[in-house]
Short mmCIF file of N, CA and C in Angstrom, two decimals:
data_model
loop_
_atom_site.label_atom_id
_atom_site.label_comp_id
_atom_site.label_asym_id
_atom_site.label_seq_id
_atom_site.Cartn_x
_atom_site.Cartn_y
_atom_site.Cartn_z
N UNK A 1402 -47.05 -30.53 -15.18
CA UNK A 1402 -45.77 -30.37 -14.54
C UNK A 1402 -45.91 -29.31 -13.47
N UNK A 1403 -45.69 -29.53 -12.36
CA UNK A 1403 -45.72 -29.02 -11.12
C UNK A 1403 -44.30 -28.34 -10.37
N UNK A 1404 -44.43 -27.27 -10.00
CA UNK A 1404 -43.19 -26.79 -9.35
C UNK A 1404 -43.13 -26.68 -7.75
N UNK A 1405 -42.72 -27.30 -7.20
CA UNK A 1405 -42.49 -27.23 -5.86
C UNK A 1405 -41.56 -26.63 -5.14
N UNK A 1406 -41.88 -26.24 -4.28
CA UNK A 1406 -40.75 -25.10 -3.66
C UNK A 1406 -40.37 -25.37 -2.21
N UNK A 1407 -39.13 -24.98 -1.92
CA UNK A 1407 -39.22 -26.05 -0.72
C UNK A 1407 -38.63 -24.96 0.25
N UNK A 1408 -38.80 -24.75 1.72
CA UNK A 1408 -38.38 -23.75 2.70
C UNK A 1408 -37.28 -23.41 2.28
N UNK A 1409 -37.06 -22.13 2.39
CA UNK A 1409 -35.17 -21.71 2.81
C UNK A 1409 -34.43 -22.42 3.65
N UNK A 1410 -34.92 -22.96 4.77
CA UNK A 1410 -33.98 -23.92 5.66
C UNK A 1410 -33.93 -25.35 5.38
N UNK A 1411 -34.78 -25.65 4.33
CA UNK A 1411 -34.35 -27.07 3.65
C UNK A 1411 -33.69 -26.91 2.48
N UNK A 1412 -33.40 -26.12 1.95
CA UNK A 1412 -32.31 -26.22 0.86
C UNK A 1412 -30.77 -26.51 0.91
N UNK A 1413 -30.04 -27.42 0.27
CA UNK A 1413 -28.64 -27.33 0.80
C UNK A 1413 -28.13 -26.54 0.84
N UNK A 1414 -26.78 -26.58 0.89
CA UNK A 1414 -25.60 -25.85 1.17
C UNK A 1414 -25.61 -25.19 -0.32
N UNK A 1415 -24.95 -24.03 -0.73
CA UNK A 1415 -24.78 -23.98 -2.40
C UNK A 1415 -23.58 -24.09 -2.64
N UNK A 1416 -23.36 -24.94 -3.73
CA UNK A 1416 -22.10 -25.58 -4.21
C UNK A 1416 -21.45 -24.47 -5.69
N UNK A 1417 -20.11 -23.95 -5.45
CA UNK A 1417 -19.03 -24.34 -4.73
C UNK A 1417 -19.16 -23.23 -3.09
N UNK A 1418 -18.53 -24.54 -2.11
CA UNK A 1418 -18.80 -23.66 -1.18
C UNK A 1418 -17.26 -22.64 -0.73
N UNK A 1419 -17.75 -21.48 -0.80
CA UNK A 1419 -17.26 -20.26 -0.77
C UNK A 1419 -16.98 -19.13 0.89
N UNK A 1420 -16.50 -20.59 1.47
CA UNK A 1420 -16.09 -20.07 2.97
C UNK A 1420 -14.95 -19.38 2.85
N UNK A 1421 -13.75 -20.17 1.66
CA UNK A 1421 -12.46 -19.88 1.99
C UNK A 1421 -12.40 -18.31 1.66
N UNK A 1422 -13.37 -17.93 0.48
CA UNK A 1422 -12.74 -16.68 -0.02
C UNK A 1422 -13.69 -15.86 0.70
N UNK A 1423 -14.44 -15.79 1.71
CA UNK A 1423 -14.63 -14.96 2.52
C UNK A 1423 -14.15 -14.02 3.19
N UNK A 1424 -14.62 -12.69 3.32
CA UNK A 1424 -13.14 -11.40 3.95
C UNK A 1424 -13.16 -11.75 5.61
N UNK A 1425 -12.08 -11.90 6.30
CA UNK A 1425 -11.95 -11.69 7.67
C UNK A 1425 -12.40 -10.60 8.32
N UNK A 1426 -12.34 -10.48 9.68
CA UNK A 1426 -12.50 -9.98 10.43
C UNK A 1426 -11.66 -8.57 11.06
N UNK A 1427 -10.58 -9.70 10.84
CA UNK A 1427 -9.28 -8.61 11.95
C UNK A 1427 -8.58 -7.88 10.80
N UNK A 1428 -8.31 -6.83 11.26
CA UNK A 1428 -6.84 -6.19 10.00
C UNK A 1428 -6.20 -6.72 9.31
N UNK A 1429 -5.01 -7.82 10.24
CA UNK A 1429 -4.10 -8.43 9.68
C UNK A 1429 -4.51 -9.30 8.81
N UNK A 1430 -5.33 -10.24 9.29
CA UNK A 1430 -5.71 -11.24 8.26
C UNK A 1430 -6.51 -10.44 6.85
N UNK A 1431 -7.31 -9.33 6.88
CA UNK A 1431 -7.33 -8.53 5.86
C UNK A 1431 -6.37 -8.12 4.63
N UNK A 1432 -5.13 -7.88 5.55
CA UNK A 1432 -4.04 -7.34 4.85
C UNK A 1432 -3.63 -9.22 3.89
N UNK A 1433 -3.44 -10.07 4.79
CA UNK A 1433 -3.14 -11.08 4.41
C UNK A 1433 -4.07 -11.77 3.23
N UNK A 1434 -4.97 -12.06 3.73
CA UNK A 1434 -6.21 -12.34 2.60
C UNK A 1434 -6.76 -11.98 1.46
N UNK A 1435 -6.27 -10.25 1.18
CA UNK A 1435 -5.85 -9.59 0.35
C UNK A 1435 -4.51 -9.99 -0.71
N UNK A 1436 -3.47 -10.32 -0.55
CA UNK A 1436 -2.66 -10.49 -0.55
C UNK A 1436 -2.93 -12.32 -1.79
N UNK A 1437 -3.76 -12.93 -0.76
CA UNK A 1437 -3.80 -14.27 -1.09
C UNK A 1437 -5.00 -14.15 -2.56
N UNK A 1438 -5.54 -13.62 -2.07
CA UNK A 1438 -6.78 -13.48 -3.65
C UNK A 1438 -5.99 -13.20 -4.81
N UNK A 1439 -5.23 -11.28 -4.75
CA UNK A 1439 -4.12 -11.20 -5.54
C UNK A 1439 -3.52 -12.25 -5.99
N UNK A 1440 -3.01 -12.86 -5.68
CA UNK A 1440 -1.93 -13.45 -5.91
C UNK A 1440 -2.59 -14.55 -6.52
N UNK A 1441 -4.41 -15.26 -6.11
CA UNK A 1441 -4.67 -16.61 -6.40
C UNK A 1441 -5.30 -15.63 -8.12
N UNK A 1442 -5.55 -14.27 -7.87
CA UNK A 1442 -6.35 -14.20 -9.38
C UNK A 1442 -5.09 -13.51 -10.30
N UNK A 1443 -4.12 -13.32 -10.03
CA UNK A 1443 -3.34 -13.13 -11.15
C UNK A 1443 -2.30 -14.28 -11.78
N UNK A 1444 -2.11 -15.14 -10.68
CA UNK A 1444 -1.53 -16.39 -11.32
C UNK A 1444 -2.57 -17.46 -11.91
N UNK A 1445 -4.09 -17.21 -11.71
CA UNK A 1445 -5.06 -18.24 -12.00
C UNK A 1445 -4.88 -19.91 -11.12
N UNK A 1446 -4.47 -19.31 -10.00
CA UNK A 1446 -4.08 -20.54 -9.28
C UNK A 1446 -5.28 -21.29 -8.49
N UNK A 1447 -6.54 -20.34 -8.38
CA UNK A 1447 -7.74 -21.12 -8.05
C UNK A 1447 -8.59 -21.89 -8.97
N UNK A 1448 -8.23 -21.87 -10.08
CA UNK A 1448 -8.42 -23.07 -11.20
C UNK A 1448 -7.60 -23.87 -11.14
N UNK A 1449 -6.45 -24.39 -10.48
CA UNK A 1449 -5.33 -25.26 -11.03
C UNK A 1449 -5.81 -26.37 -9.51
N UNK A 1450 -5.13 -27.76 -9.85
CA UNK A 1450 -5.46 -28.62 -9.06
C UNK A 1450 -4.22 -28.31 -8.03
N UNK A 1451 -3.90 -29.33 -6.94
CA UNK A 1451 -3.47 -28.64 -5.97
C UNK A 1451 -1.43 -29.15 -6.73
N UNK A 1452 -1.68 -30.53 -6.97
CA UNK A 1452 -0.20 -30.76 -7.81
C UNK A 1452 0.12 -28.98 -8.72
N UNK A 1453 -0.98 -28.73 -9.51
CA UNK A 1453 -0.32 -28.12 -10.30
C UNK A 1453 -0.21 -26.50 -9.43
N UNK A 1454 -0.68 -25.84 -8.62
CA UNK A 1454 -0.28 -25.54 -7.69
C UNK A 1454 1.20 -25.18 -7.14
N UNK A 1455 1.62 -26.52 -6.95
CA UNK A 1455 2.81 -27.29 -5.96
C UNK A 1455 3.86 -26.80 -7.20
N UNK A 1456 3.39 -26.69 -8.69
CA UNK A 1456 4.24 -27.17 -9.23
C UNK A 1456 4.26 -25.46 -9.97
N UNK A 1457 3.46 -24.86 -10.39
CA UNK A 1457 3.66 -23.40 -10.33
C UNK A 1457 4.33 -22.71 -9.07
N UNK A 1458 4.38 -22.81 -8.40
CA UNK A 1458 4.84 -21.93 -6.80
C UNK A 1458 6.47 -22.29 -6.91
N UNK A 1459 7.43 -23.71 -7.09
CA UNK A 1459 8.43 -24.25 -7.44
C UNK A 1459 8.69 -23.50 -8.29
N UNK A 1460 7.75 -23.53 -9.62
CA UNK A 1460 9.12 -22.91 -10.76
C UNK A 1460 9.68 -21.25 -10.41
N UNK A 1461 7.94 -20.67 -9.82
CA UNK A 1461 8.18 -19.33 -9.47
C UNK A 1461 9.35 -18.89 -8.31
N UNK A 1462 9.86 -19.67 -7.19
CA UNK A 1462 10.41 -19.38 -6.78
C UNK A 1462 11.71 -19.71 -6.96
N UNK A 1463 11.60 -20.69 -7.81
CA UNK A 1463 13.30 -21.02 -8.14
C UNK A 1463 13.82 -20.04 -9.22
N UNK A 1464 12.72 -18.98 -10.14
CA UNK A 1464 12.56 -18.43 -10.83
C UNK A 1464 13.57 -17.34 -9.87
N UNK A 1465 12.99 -16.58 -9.23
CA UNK A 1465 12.75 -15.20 -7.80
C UNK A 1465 14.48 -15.93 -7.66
N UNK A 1466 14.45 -17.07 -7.28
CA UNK A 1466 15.94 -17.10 -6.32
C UNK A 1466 17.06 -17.60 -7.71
N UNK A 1467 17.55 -17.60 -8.78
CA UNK A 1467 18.37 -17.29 -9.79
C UNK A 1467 17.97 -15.81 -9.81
N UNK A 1468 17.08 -15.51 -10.05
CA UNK A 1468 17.34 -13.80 -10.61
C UNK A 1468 17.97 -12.89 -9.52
N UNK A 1469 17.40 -13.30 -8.29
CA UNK A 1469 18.35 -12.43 -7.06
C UNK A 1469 19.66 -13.28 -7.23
N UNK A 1470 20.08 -14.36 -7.01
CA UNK A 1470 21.51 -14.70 -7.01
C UNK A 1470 21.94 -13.71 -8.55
N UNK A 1471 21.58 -14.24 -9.66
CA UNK A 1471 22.24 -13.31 -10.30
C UNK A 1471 22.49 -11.97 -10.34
N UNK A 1472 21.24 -11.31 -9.44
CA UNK A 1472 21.71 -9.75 -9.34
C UNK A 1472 22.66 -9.59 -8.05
N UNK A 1473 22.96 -10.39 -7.08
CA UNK A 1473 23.66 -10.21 -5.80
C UNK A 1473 25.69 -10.65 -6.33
N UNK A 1474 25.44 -11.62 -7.46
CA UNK A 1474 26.82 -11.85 -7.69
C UNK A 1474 27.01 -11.54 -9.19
N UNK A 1475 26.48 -11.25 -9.83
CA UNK A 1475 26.85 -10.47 -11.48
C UNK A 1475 26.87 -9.38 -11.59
N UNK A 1476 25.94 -8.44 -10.80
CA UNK A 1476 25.79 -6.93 -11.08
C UNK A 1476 26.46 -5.88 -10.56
N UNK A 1477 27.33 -6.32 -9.28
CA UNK A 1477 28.49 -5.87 -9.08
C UNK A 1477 29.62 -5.15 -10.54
N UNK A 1478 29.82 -6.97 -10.71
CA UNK A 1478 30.96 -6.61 -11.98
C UNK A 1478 30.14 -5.92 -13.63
N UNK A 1479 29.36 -6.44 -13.43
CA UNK A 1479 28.58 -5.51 -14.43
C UNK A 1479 29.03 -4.24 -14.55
N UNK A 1480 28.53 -3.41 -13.28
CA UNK A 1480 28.38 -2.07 -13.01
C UNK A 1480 30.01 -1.82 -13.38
N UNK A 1481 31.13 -2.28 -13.06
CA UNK A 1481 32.45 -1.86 -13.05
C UNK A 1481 32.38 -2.17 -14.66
N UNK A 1482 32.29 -2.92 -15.24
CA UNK A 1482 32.41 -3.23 -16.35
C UNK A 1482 32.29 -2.01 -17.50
N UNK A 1483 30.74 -1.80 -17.01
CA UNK A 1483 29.92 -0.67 -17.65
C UNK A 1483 30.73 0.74 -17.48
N UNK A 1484 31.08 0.79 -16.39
CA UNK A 1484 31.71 2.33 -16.31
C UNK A 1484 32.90 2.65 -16.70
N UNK A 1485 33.87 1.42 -16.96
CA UNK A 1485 34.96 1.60 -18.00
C UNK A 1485 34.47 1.41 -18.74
N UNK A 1486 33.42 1.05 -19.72
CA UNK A 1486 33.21 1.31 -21.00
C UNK A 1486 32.70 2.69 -21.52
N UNK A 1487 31.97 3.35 -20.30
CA UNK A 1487 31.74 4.21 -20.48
C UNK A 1487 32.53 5.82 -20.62
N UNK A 1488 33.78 5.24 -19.68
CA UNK A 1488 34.90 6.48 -19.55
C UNK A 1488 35.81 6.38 -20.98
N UNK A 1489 35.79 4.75 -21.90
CA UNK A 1489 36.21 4.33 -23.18
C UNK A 1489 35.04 5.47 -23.85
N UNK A 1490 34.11 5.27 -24.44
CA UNK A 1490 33.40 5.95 -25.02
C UNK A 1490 33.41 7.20 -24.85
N UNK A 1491 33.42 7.97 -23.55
CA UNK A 1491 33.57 9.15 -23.27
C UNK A 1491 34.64 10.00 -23.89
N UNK A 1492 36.09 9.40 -23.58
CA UNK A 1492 37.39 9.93 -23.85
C UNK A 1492 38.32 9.40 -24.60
N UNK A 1493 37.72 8.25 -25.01
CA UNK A 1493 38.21 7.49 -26.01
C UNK A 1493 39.62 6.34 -25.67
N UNK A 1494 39.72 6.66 -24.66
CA UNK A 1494 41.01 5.65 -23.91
C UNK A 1494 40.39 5.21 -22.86
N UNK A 1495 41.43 3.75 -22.54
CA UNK A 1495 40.86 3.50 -21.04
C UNK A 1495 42.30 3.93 -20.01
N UNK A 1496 42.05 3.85 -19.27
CA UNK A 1496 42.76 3.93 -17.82
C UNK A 1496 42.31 5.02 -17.08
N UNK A 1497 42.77 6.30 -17.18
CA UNK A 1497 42.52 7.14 -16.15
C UNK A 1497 41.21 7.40 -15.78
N UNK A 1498 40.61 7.09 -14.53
CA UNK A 1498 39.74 7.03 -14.59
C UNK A 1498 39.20 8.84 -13.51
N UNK A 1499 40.74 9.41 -13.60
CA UNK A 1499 40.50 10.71 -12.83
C UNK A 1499 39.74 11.73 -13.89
N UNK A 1500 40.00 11.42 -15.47
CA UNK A 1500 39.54 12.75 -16.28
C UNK A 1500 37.44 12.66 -15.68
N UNK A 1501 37.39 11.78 -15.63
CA UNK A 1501 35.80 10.95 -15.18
C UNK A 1501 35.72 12.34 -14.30
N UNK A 1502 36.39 12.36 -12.80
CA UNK A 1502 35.99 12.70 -12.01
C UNK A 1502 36.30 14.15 -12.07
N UNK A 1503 37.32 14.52 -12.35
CA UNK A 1503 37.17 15.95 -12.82
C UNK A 1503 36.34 16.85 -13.88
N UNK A 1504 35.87 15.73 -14.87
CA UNK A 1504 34.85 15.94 -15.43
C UNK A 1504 33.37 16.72 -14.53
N UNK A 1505 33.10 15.99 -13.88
CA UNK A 1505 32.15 15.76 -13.15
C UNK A 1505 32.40 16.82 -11.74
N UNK A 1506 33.63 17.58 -11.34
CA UNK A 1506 33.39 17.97 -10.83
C UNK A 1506 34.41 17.86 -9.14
N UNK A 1507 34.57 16.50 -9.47
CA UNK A 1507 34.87 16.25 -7.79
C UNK A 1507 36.18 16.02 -8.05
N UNK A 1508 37.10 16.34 -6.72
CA UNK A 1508 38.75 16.58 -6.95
C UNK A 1508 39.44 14.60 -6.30
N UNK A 1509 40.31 14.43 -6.69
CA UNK A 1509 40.25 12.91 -6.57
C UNK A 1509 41.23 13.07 -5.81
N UNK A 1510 40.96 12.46 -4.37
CA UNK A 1510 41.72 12.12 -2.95
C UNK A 1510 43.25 10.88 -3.41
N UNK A 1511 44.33 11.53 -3.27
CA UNK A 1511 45.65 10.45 -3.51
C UNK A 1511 45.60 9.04 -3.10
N UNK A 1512 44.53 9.03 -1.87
CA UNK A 1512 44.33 7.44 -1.75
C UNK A 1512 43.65 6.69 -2.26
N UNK A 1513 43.57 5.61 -2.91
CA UNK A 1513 42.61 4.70 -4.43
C UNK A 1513 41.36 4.70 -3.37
N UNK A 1514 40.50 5.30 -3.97
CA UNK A 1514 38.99 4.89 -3.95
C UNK A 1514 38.07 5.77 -3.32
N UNK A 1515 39.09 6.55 -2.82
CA UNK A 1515 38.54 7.59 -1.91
C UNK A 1515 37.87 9.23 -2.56
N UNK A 1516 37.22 9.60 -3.10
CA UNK A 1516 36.84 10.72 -3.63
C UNK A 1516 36.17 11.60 -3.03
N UNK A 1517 36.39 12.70 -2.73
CA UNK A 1517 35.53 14.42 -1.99
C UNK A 1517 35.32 14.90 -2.98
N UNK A 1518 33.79 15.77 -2.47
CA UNK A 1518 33.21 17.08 -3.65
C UNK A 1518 34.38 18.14 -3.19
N UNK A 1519 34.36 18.61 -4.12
CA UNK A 1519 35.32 20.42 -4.68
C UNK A 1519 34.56 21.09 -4.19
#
């Protein structure tokens, strides 16, 4: 059994070929290409075929856009919610919500909503 060896310039290409994940040149595409590895090695998306891909990136962003809609239109009333419960717990009644602010310090302006430091 014989081993033959054949030039460096006759050997193929080596498989898998590994152009894409090559680093650029320029900054930006640095910054960018960076960005794209991240993102391909923490989701494991350079193992996945390109459907499944298509079909991870979908759930993730429909994921991203409920959680911002819910924080842009729930967390408003949340927050109001929370802070009368909290002036309940504090003082044990609800309504006035001036003992809060004199608590705290600041003198409460006669017009609703308006509050100055003391």
């Amino acid at each position: 059994m014989t081993v033959s060896t054949l030039p460096a310039h006759a050997l193929p290409k080596p498989k898998p070929d590994l152009t894409a994940t090559r680093k650029p040149q320029s900054p930006i595409a640095i910054f960018f290409w960076r960005r794209r590895i991240w993102f391909e090695s923490t989701f494991v998306s350079s193992m996945l075929e390109p459907w499944e891909k298509i079909l991870l990136l979908t759930i993730l962003f429909a994921s991203v856009v409920l959680v911002v809609t819910g924080i842009y239109k729930y967390l408003p009333q949340q927050i109001f919610l929370i802070r009368r419960r909290a002036i309940y717990y504090l003082w044990g009644q609800e309504g006035d919500e001036r003992l809060l602010w004199q608590w705290l310090g600041l003198d409460v302006d006669p017009s609703p909503g308006i509050y100055k430091e003391s």
